[in-house]
Amino acid sequence: MNFDGRKYVIITFMLLVGVIYTVRIFYMQVIDDTWTLRAQEIAEKRQEITPPRGVMFDRKGRKIVSNRTYYNLMICENDIKHLDTAAFAKLIGWTKPEIRNRIYQIKKGEGTYTNPQNGKVTSNYQSIRKYPFIKELTLEEISKIAPHLEDFKGFTEQVTSMRNYPFASGANILGYLSEATREEIQQDRFYKPGNNIGRSGLERFYEKELRGIKGIKYIVTSAMNNAIESYADGKYDTMARQAPPLRLGMDMVIQAYGEKLMRNKKGCIVAIEPSTGEILSMVSAPSFDPNLLVGRRNISLNYPKLATDPNMPLFPRPLQAEYPPGSIFKLVQALIALQEGVITPESAFPCDKSVVGCHPGHNARNVAEGVQYSCNPYFYAVTRRIIQQKVKKGLYADAEYGLNKWFDYMQSFGLGKSLEADVSGQRPGVIPNAAYYDKWYGHHRWAFSTIRSISIGQGEVKLTPLQMANIAAIIANKGWFYTPHFVRSIGKKGALPPYRVKHRTKVNPMHFAPVIEGMRRVVNEGGGTARSARLDNIIICGKTGTVQNPHGEDHSVFIAFAPMDHPKIAIAVFVENSGFGGTWAAPIASLMIEKYLTKKIKDKAKEKRILDAKLSNIKELPQAIIAPVQE
Amino acid sequence: MRKNDSIIAQLDWPLFITFIVLLAFGVSTVYSVAYNPEHPNIFSFEEKYGKQMMWLGVALFLGLIVFLIDSDIYRKFAFPIYGFTLVLLVIVLFMPAINGAHAWIGVAGMGIQPAEFSKIATGLLLAKYISELSVKQQTISNVVGASMILLVPMALILKQPDAGTFVVFTSFLFVMYREGLTFDPIILSVINSFPGIKMKQTWVGSHFIPILFVAVILSVVTLLLSNVEINLFFFKASGYMGVIVTLIILALVAYLFVRQFGSKRDHSRAGVIILIGLILGSALSFSVGASFSSLAPHQKVRIELFLGLKEDPNGEDYNRNRAMAAVGSGGLTGKGYNKASVSSVESNHVPESETDFIFCPYAEEWGFIGVAVLISLYMFMLLRIIKIAERQRAAFNRIYAYCVAMILFYHFAINIGMDIGLAPVIGIPLPFFSYGGSSMMSFSVMMFILLKLDSQRKDVLR
């Protein structure tokens, strides 16, 4: 038989394979980009370079938040050769079991991967990769270790940066950083495991402005993850860019002084520049050194201590503590009443102690005297005129009408709602309206007599210290305010847009004069409740308050602004459990004003009295491990 | 000797040049993939390219010897050569295992793989055996005899184990097929053992090898596509339905082709063959696809992993996934010489990229244009060898040439197929390309023997 024809079968097979392979490879290489993407995934690594965070300056140009270089001691198990554990332990000051334990921790911390097909469990840990063995070593620490690392193959140093707070103050304002959580990493692809994110305060509010732009370096890597060369000679690489600095309206020296004055006390100080709404100082006492929460080591050591401290140093009192305002509230009542026309500056009300208690020895003949003496019956009468305007038929409907009108005024003062300052976690306080009381008592089942305690800032009314300070700023400005804020400029741009909008209250500027006169007398005239706040050369206008506290000693509160004619500072001081407002809050405010306006204190005795006062039993807070660097 | 009898005058230059060009491509690819900037010289013997150059030199030297020796010795000494390699294949089993296989015999610090050389020896003996058969070839004893020549080394190679070379040995079945030695007598004797049946030949039996080949390819393609949803004009279907549609289209094309060019007598015969082929193929594809679809998921995964069809980029399918990424990322024009980012030895994403996966760096660096050139060169070489085979006067020469063509074809098809997801991952070298002394020497010697035999074809009287 002749089998020559069979060669065509073989040739057909060969050509078929050749054609199929050619078509297949054409598809893979030219048409389908799946494999190109996969190749990039395999061989080209994006190396992200995190820039140092943006720094912050205070209003006087002092660098108050900076970055400091730290070092991680990295371990690469594959590179380790004949490790002399004892010598290494001695070098880093650990024990041998601690080293073994740490290596075990690193391996365990990487977790495992379970192959869904065959159920094989493998560790994510790779002995060829570098892992941080000790994180966040200071220059002093690494400089003791680094020269000897040659003898310990497999251990290398890596540079990293962390926050540094040259002034050990303002922790409640500045906030702190900690590593981004898994949820945060999922939400925002900017973050990678190990990246820091602002956890509170300005660090959190201005996270996007501070974090900067990550640099991206494309490198060709091997299966061992070693960088081989930069991809396409760095054509697609981008530089990491540090965010522009934040310039704060805060004065760090005043802030530090405030924290010093509030030592061994609980409470807060909020100082605002009335003309700009910039917050000059915001003390939350007890305060702590922001360097306590820098880096993993510090956080793990100090955070639990701070969080479990019964005096709650982490609680941002100026923003979140809602206190009844006490007598300082009378200022707003007078302003509303004047605007509503239910009283005149010359209205007089007797000090009728049968309606509400008061201290003896006065009868207020006009608004200024009412403020000066802080006469409770006077403001009882004033507020009744606001609430019960006799416009609507029936006592209840009239009270409902009056209260809602009052509520609108309060809202225009930024009360009963969050002020929206540039720091997260502010509380709105409480300003009741008709609906609020309807819920308590039922519709048309309450009148002024039911809710009268609001007239002297007690009862349902609650304000945050920030709102109290803002009231002082509004009065200093005679009726308007910028929303209080910390950051006056971001790089070359100004403050964020919401802080450039002037808010006007519903009270006409002309009505402020008698109230301001009353505030002047409070500090500067005989019979005023805050004579202790008086300064020789600066006219302070203020108002004391004593907040009844059913749980213990009354709270002392004082709001003020100065100088009277061209106000440069508006301030609220709140001292918990310290009794009468004139005793503690007023002198503290006075010292703050004097320090801010004249940079020095004349009355050393007054200062000493405040510094020595132990009004609360405050536990000694830990010291920062890493001493801050002055810059 | 007359002047035109000299090796230079009688050499098949097209094949020889293609062979040399492929060798040059191969060495340059090894140099590119294993390039070490510390030893930039291609003759640096510390590096793989230096060693490969050395092997190339050895291979060319062996080629010179082959050219000088009279070609008659291969026929005469086919059996001793075969026996010698069998001895080596036995000895190698007692050698220490490297990477889990007893494949290497150490000689003075160098290793050789006898399995590579056994392909030549088997080809030579098979050529001698078949060429010396009487005219009445198709007897059971002849088929068994030829099969035994393959089966003995195959068994020894499987013992190593070396699955790749084992599979390559099945290429000799095509040689037997070409020479009319098929399994038809065995099938016939089974059929004829039934009373009342007397058949002289069966079509299936005589074309058993290619039919089996097609059936295996069809099954694999069906499995490949069984998890794919495709749109067939109007309705959605499982991927294997596409295979059946393709078969119908192919059958129609083939029938039209036969009608156009075949004689009248062929029409009905070809029509029947095409129709039966279509029905059998569709039935096979349908049954494989349908039964695969009905398997439990874990069984499916096993089969897919076994066939290397499963995507598990970091686990079982690590090699293939990376190899395909390397090839696929080449684009039209490639990344440029020495620019392979996935498959260079240094990056090591594709394992064995200088040996079994050497097509990856080539495809990555030269892109589709380079691949098209390479495939064309191989195709030209294979067809040229078949042309050479068919012009031989001596059956021995023809059969040996077919052995060479089929071995090269298998290596080409499996080696490149595994890099592009069309063949299971079986580690066999790409002829003339892959780094390694044994394969370099065995393929070169195989080619030189062919060239020598061809140059002396006119000396042989029919």
PDB file of N, CA and C in Angstrom, chain A residues 130-188:
ATOM      1  N   LYS A 130      11.257  42.557  54.693  1.00  0.00           N
ATOM      2  CA  LYS A 130      11.668  43.299  55.884  1.00  0.00           C
ATOM      3  C   LYS A 130      10.442  43.640  56.725  1.00  0.00           C
ATOM      4  N   TYR A 131      10.561  43.411  58.010  1.00  0.00           N
ATOM      5  CA  TYR A 131       9.499  43.791  58.928  1.00  0.00           C
ATOM      6  C   TYR A 131      10.085  44.659  60.028  1.00  0.00           C
ATOM      7  N   PRO A 132       9.294  45.613  60.530  1.00  0.00           N
ATOM      8  CA  PRO A 132       9.833  46.430  61.636  1.00  0.00           C
ATOM      9  C   PRO A 132       9.995  45.583  62.886  1.00  0.00           C
ATOM     10  N   PHE A 133      11.205  45.523  63.369  1.00  0.00           N
ATOM     11  CA  PHE A 133      11.479  44.752  64.580  1.00  0.00           C
ATOM     12  C   PHE A 133      11.232  45.631  65.805  1.00  0.00           C
ATOM     13  N   ILE A 134      11.835  46.822  65.799  1.00  0.00           N
ATOM     14  CA  ILE A 134      11.495  47.821  66.813  1.00  0.00           C
ATOM     15  C   ILE A 134      11.089  49.066  66.049  1.00  0.00           C
ATOM     16  N   LYS A 135       9.930  49.607  66.400  1.00  0.00           N
ATOM     17  CA  LYS A 135       9.452  50.800  65.713  1.00  0.00           C
ATOM     18  C   LYS A 135       9.856  52.051  66.463  1.00  0.00           C
ATOM     19  N   GLU A 136      10.001  53.139  65.726  1.00  0.00           N
ATOM     20  CA  GLU A 136      10.064  54.476  66.290  1.00  0.00           C
ATOM     21  C   GLU A 136      11.182  54.665  67.307  1.00  0.00           C
ATOM     22  N   LEU A 137      12.384  54.428  66.868  1.00  0.00           N
ATOM     23  CA  LEU A 137      13.528  54.704  67.728  1.00  0.00           C
ATOM     24  C   LEU A 137      13.975  56.143  67.498  1.00  0.00           C
ATOM     25  N   THR A 138      14.402  56.790  68.540  1.00  0.00           N
ATOM     26  CA  THR A 138      14.892  58.156  68.370  1.00  0.00           C
ATOM     27  C   THR A 138      16.317  58.122  67.826  1.00  0.00           C
ATOM     28  N   LEU A 139      16.762  59.297  67.408  1.00  0.00           N
ATOM     29  CA  LEU A 139      18.123  59.390  66.867  1.00  0.00           C
ATOM     30  C   LEU A 139      19.140  58.905  67.901  1.00  0.00           C
ATOM     31  N   GLU A 140      18.904  59.284  69.170  1.00  0.00           N
ATOM     32  CA  GLU A 140      19.857  58.871  70.212  1.00  0.00           C
ATOM     33  C   GLU A 140      19.878  57.353  70.329  1.00  0.00           C
ATOM     34  N   GLU A 141      18.661  56.767  70.280  1.00  0.00           N
ATOM     35  CA  GLU A 141      18.594  55.312  70.447  1.00  0.00           C
ATOM     36  C   GLU A 141      19.232  54.583  69.279  1.00  0.00           C
ATOM     37  N   ILE A 142      18.894  55.045  68.048  1.00  0.00           N
ATOM     38  CA  ILE A 142      19.422  54.325  66.879  1.00  0.00           C
ATOM     39  C   ILE A 142      20.926  54.549  66.746  1.00  0.00           C
ATOM     40  N   SER A 143      21.399  55.710  67.192  1.00  0.00           N
ATOM     41  CA  SER A 143      22.831  55.966  67.014  1.00  0.00           C
ATOM     42  C   SER A 143      23.676  55.088  67.931  1.00  0.00           C
ATOM     43  N   LYS A 144      23.028  54.543  68.956  1.00  0.00           N
ATOM     44  CA  LYS A 144      23.748  53.577  69.782  1.00  0.00           C
ATOM     45  C   LYS A 144      23.771  52.209  69.110  1.00  0.00           C
ATOM     46  N   ILE A 145      22.714  51.923  68.328  1.00  0.00           N
ATOM     47  CA  ILE A 145      22.572  50.590  67.739  1.00  0.00           C
ATOM     48  C   ILE A 145      23.215  50.511  66.356  1.00  0.00           C
ATOM     49  N   ALA A 146      22.947  51.551  65.533  1.00  0.00           N
ATOM     50  CA  ALA A 146      23.300  51.482  64.105  1.00  0.00           C
ATOM     51  C   ALA A 146      24.760  51.105  63.823  1.00  0.00           C
ATOM     52  N   PRO A 147      25.739  51.670  64.541  1.00  0.00           N
ATOM     53  CA  PRO A 147      27.130  51.344  64.200  1.00  0.00           C
ATOM     54  C   PRO A 147      27.467  49.864  64.342  1.00  0.00           C
ATOM     55  N   HIS A 148      26.672  49.155  65.149  1.00  0.00           N
ATOM     56  CA  HIS A 148      26.980  47.742  65.391  1.00  0.00           C
ATOM     57  C   HIS A 148      26.171  46.797  64.510  1.00  0.00           C
ATOM     58  N   LEU A 149      25.255  47.374  63.694  1.00  0.00           N
ATOM     59  CA  LEU A 149      24.368  46.508  62.909  1.00  0.00           C
ATOM     60  C   LEU A 149      25.129  45.665  61.896  1.00  0.00           C
ATOM     61  N   GLU A 150      26.320  46.113  61.507  1.00  0.00           N
ATOM     62  CA  GLU A 150      27.137  45.331  60.580  1.00  0.00           C
ATOM     63  C   GLU A 150      27.356  43.910  61.084  1.00  0.00           C
ATOM     64  N   ASP A 151      27.470  43.791  62.421  1.00  0.00           N
ATOM     65  CA  ASP A 151      27.730  42.473  63.000  1.00  0.00           C
ATOM     66  C   ASP A 151      26.473  41.614  63.054  1.00  0.00           C
ATOM     67  N   PHE A 152      25.332  42.244  62.813  1.00  0.00           N
ATOM     68  CA  PHE A 152      24.084  41.482  62.914  1.00  0.00           C
ATOM     69  C   PHE A 152      23.374  41.553  61.578  1.00  0.00           C
ATOM     70  N   LYS A 153      23.810  40.723  60.661  1.00  0.00           N
ATOM     71  CA  LYS A 153      23.229  40.687  59.320  1.00  0.00           C
ATOM     72  C   LYS A 153      21.738  40.368  59.438  1.00  0.00           C
ATOM     73  N   GLY A 154      20.937  41.069  58.625  1.00  0.00           N
ATOM     74  CA  GLY A 154      19.504  40.847  58.666  1.00  0.00           C
ATOM     75  C   GLY A 154      18.774  41.955  59.386  1.00  0.00           C
ATOM     76  N   PHE A 155      19.522  42.788  60.122  1.00  0.00           N
ATOM     77  CA  PHE A 155      18.895  43.921  60.807  1.00  0.00           C
ATOM     78  C   PHE A 155      19.363  45.217  60.147  1.00  0.00           C
ATOM     79  N   THR A 156      18.400  46.051  59.779  1.00  0.00           N
ATOM     80  CA  THR A 156      18.733  47.309  59.113  1.00  0.00           C
ATOM     81  C   THR A 156      17.899  48.429  59.724  1.00  0.00           C
ATOM     82  N   GLU A 157      18.293  49.668  59.440  1.00  0.00           N
ATOM     83  CA  GLU A 157      17.500  50.788  59.941  1.00  0.00           C
ATOM     84  C   GLU A 157      16.692  51.392  58.804  1.00  0.00           C
ATOM     85  N   GLN A 158      15.555  51.968  59.141  1.00  0.00           N
ATOM     86  CA  GLN A 158      14.697  52.594  58.151  1.00  0.00           C
ATOM     87  C   GLN A 158      14.215  53.927  58.726  1.00  0.00           C
ATOM     88  N   VAL A 159      14.251  54.946  57.889  1.00  0.00           N
ATOM     89  CA  VAL A 159      13.886  56.279  58.372  1.00  0.00           C
ATOM     90  C   VAL A 159      12.380  56.468  58.281  1.00  0.00           C
ATOM     91  N   THR A 160      11.800  57.061  59.275  1.00  0.00           N
ATOM     92  CA  THR A 160      10.384  57.392  59.240  1.00  0.00           C
ATOM     93  C   THR A 160      10.205  58.727  59.961  1.00  0.00           C
ATOM     94  N   SER A 161       9.029  59.308  59.879  1.00  0.00           N
ATOM     95  CA  SER A 161       8.860  60.592  60.563  1.00  0.00           C
ATOM     96  C   SER A 161       7.619  60.554  61.443  1.00  0.00           C
ATOM     97  N   MET A 162       7.691  61.258  62.538  1.00  0.00           N
ATOM     98  CA  MET A 162       6.562  61.314  63.452  1.00  0.00           C
ATOM     99  C   MET A 162       6.379  62.740  63.933  1.00  0.00           C
ATOM    100  N   ARG A 163       5.231  62.991  64.526  1.00  0.00           N
ATOM    101  CA  ARG A 163       4.930  64.320  65.014  1.00  0.00           C
ATOM    102  C   ARG A 163       5.822  64.699  66.186  1.00  0.00           C
ATOM    103  N   ASN A 164       6.075  65.983  66.274  1.00  0.00           N
ATOM    104  CA  ASN A 164       6.779  66.511  67.433  1.00  0.00           C
ATOM    105  C   ASN A 164       6.070  67.789  67.829  1.00  0.00           C
ATOM    106  N   TYR A 165       5.793  67.927  69.108  1.00  0.00           N
ATOM    107  CA  TYR A 165       5.121  69.128  69.605  1.00  0.00           C
ATOM    108  C   TYR A 165       6.096  69.885  70.490  1.00  0.00           C
ATOM    109  N   PRO A 166       6.722  70.918  69.949  1.00  0.00           N
ATOM    110  CA  PRO A 166       7.747  71.626  70.720  1.00  0.00           C
ATOM    111  C   PRO A 166       7.186  72.243  72.005  1.00  0.00           C
ATOM    112  N   PHE A 167       5.917  72.624  71.996  1.00  0.00           N
ATOM    113  CA  PHE A 167       5.293  73.118  73.218  1.00  0.00           C
ATOM    114  C   PHE A 167       4.437  71.989  73.772  1.00  0.00           C
ATOM    115  N   ALA A 168       4.618  71.691  75.004  1.00  0.00           N
ATOM    116  CA  ALA A 168       3.887  70.553  75.566  1.00  0.00           C
ATOM    117  C   ALA A 168       2.467  70.955  75.929  1.00  0.00           C
ATOM    118  N   SER A 169       1.819  71.702  75.041  1.00  0.00           N
ATOM    119  CA  SER A 169       0.487  72.231  75.337  1.00  0.00           C
ATOM    120  C   SER A 169      -0.416  72.071  74.125  1.00  0.00           C
ATOM    121  N   GLY A 170      -1.704  72.271  74.396  1.00  0.00           N
ATOM    122  CA  GLY A 170      -2.669  72.303  73.304  1.00  0.00           C
ATOM    123  C   GLY A 170      -3.038  70.932  72.781  1.00  0.00           C
ATOM    124  N   ALA A 171      -2.846  69.894  73.596  1.00  0.00           N
ATOM    125  CA  ALA A 171      -3.152  68.539  73.136  1.00  0.00           C
ATOM    126  C   ALA A 171      -4.602  68.425  72.690  1.00  0.00           C
ATOM    127  N   ASN A 172      -5.512  69.093  73.418  1.00  0.00           N
ATOM    128  CA  ASN A 172      -6.935  68.986  73.093  1.00  0.00           C
ATOM    129  C   ASN A 172      -7.265  69.661  71.768  1.00  0.00           C
ATOM    130  N   ILE A 173      -6.454  70.661  71.385  1.00  0.00           N
ATOM    131  CA  ILE A 173      -6.698  71.360  70.117  1.00  0.00           C
ATOM    132  C   ILE A 173      -6.052  70.599  68.970  1.00  0.00           C
ATOM    133  N   LEU A 174      -4.800  70.236  69.171  1.00  0.00           N
ATOM    134  CA  LEU A 174      -4.018  69.668  68.078  1.00  0.00           C
ATOM    135  C   LEU A 174      -4.455  68.255  67.740  1.00  0.00           C
ATOM    136  N   GLY A 175      -4.859  67.508  68.747  1.00  0.00           N
ATOM    137  CA  GLY A 175      -5.237  66.121  68.506  1.00  0.00           C
ATOM    138  C   GLY A 175      -4.012  65.250  68.393  1.00  0.00           C
ATOM    139  N   TYR A 176      -4.211  64.048  67.894  1.00  0.00           N
ATOM    140  CA  TYR A 176      -3.070  63.136  67.745  1.00  0.00           C
ATOM    141  C   TYR A 176      -3.289  62.229  66.554  1.00  0.00           C
ATOM    142  N   LEU A 177      -2.252  61.512  66.198  1.00  0.00           N
ATOM    143  CA  LEU A 177      -2.303  60.598  65.052  1.00  0.00           C
ATOM    144  C   LEU A 177      -2.230  59.163  65.548  1.00  0.00           C
ATOM    145  N   SER A 178      -2.862  58.281  64.825  1.00  0.00           N
ATOM    146  CA  SER A 178      -2.599  56.866  65.074  1.00  0.00           C
ATOM    147  C   SER A 178      -2.786  56.126  63.769  1.00  0.00           C
ATOM    148  N   GLU A 179      -2.413  54.863  63.752  1.00  0.00           N
ATOM    149  CA  GLU A 179      -2.442  54.116  62.500  1.00  0.00           C
ATOM    150  C   GLU A 179      -3.870  53.941  62.009  1.00  0.00           C
ATOM    151  N   ALA A 180      -4.050  54.076  60.718  1.00  0.00           N
ATOM    152  CA  ALA A 180      -5.374  53.966  60.117  1.00  0.00           C
ATOM    153  C   ALA A 180      -5.927  52.561  60.341  1.00  0.00           C
ATOM    154  N   THR A 181      -7.218  52.499  60.630  1.00  0.00           N
ATOM    155  CA  THR A 181      -7.850  51.197  60.845  1.00  0.00           C
ATOM    156  C   THR A 181      -8.174  50.556  59.510  1.00  0.00           C
ATOM    157  N   ARG A 182      -8.546  49.295  59.558  1.00  0.00           N
ATOM    158  CA  ARG A 182      -8.871  48.578  58.326  1.00  0.00           C
ATOM    159  C   ARG A 182     -10.039  49.253  57.593  1.00  0.00           C
ATOM    160  N   GLU A 183     -11.037  49.725  58.359  1.00  0.00           N
ATOM    161  CA  GLU A 183     -12.195  50.385  57.737  1.00  0.00           C
ATOM    162  C   GLU A 183     -11.757  51.651  57.017  1.00  0.00           C
ATOM    163  N   GLU A 184     -10.889  52.408  57.679  1.00  0.00           N
ATOM    164  CA  GLU A 184     -10.435  53.661  57.069  1.00  0.00           C
ATOM    165  C   GLU A 184      -9.637  53.391  55.800  1.00  0.00           C
ATOM    166  N   ILE A 185      -8.871  52.309  55.822  1.00  0.00           N
ATOM    167  CA  ILE A 185      -8.080  51.962  54.639  1.00  0.00           C
ATOM    168  C   ILE A 185      -9.012  51.567  53.499  1.00  0.00           C
ATOM    169  N   GLN A 186     -10.107  50.879  53.857  1.00  0.00           N
ATOM    170  CA  GLN A 186     -11.059  50.482  52.822  1.00  0.00           C
ATOM    171  C   GLN A 186     -11.793  51.692  52.249  1.00  0.00           C
ATOM    172  N   GLN A 187     -12.109  52.650  53.122  1.00  0.00           N
ATOM    173  CA  GLN A 187     -12.878  53.809  52.677  1.00  0.00           C
ATOM    174  C   GLN A 187     -12.052  54.735  51.802  1.00  0.00           C
ATOM    175  N   ASP A 188     -10.804  54.938  52.166  1.00  0.00           N
ATOM    176  CA  ASP A 188      -9.975  55.914  51.468  1.00  0.00           C
ATOM    177  C   ASP A 188      -8.701  55.226  51.022  1.00  0.00           C
TER     178      ASP A 188
END
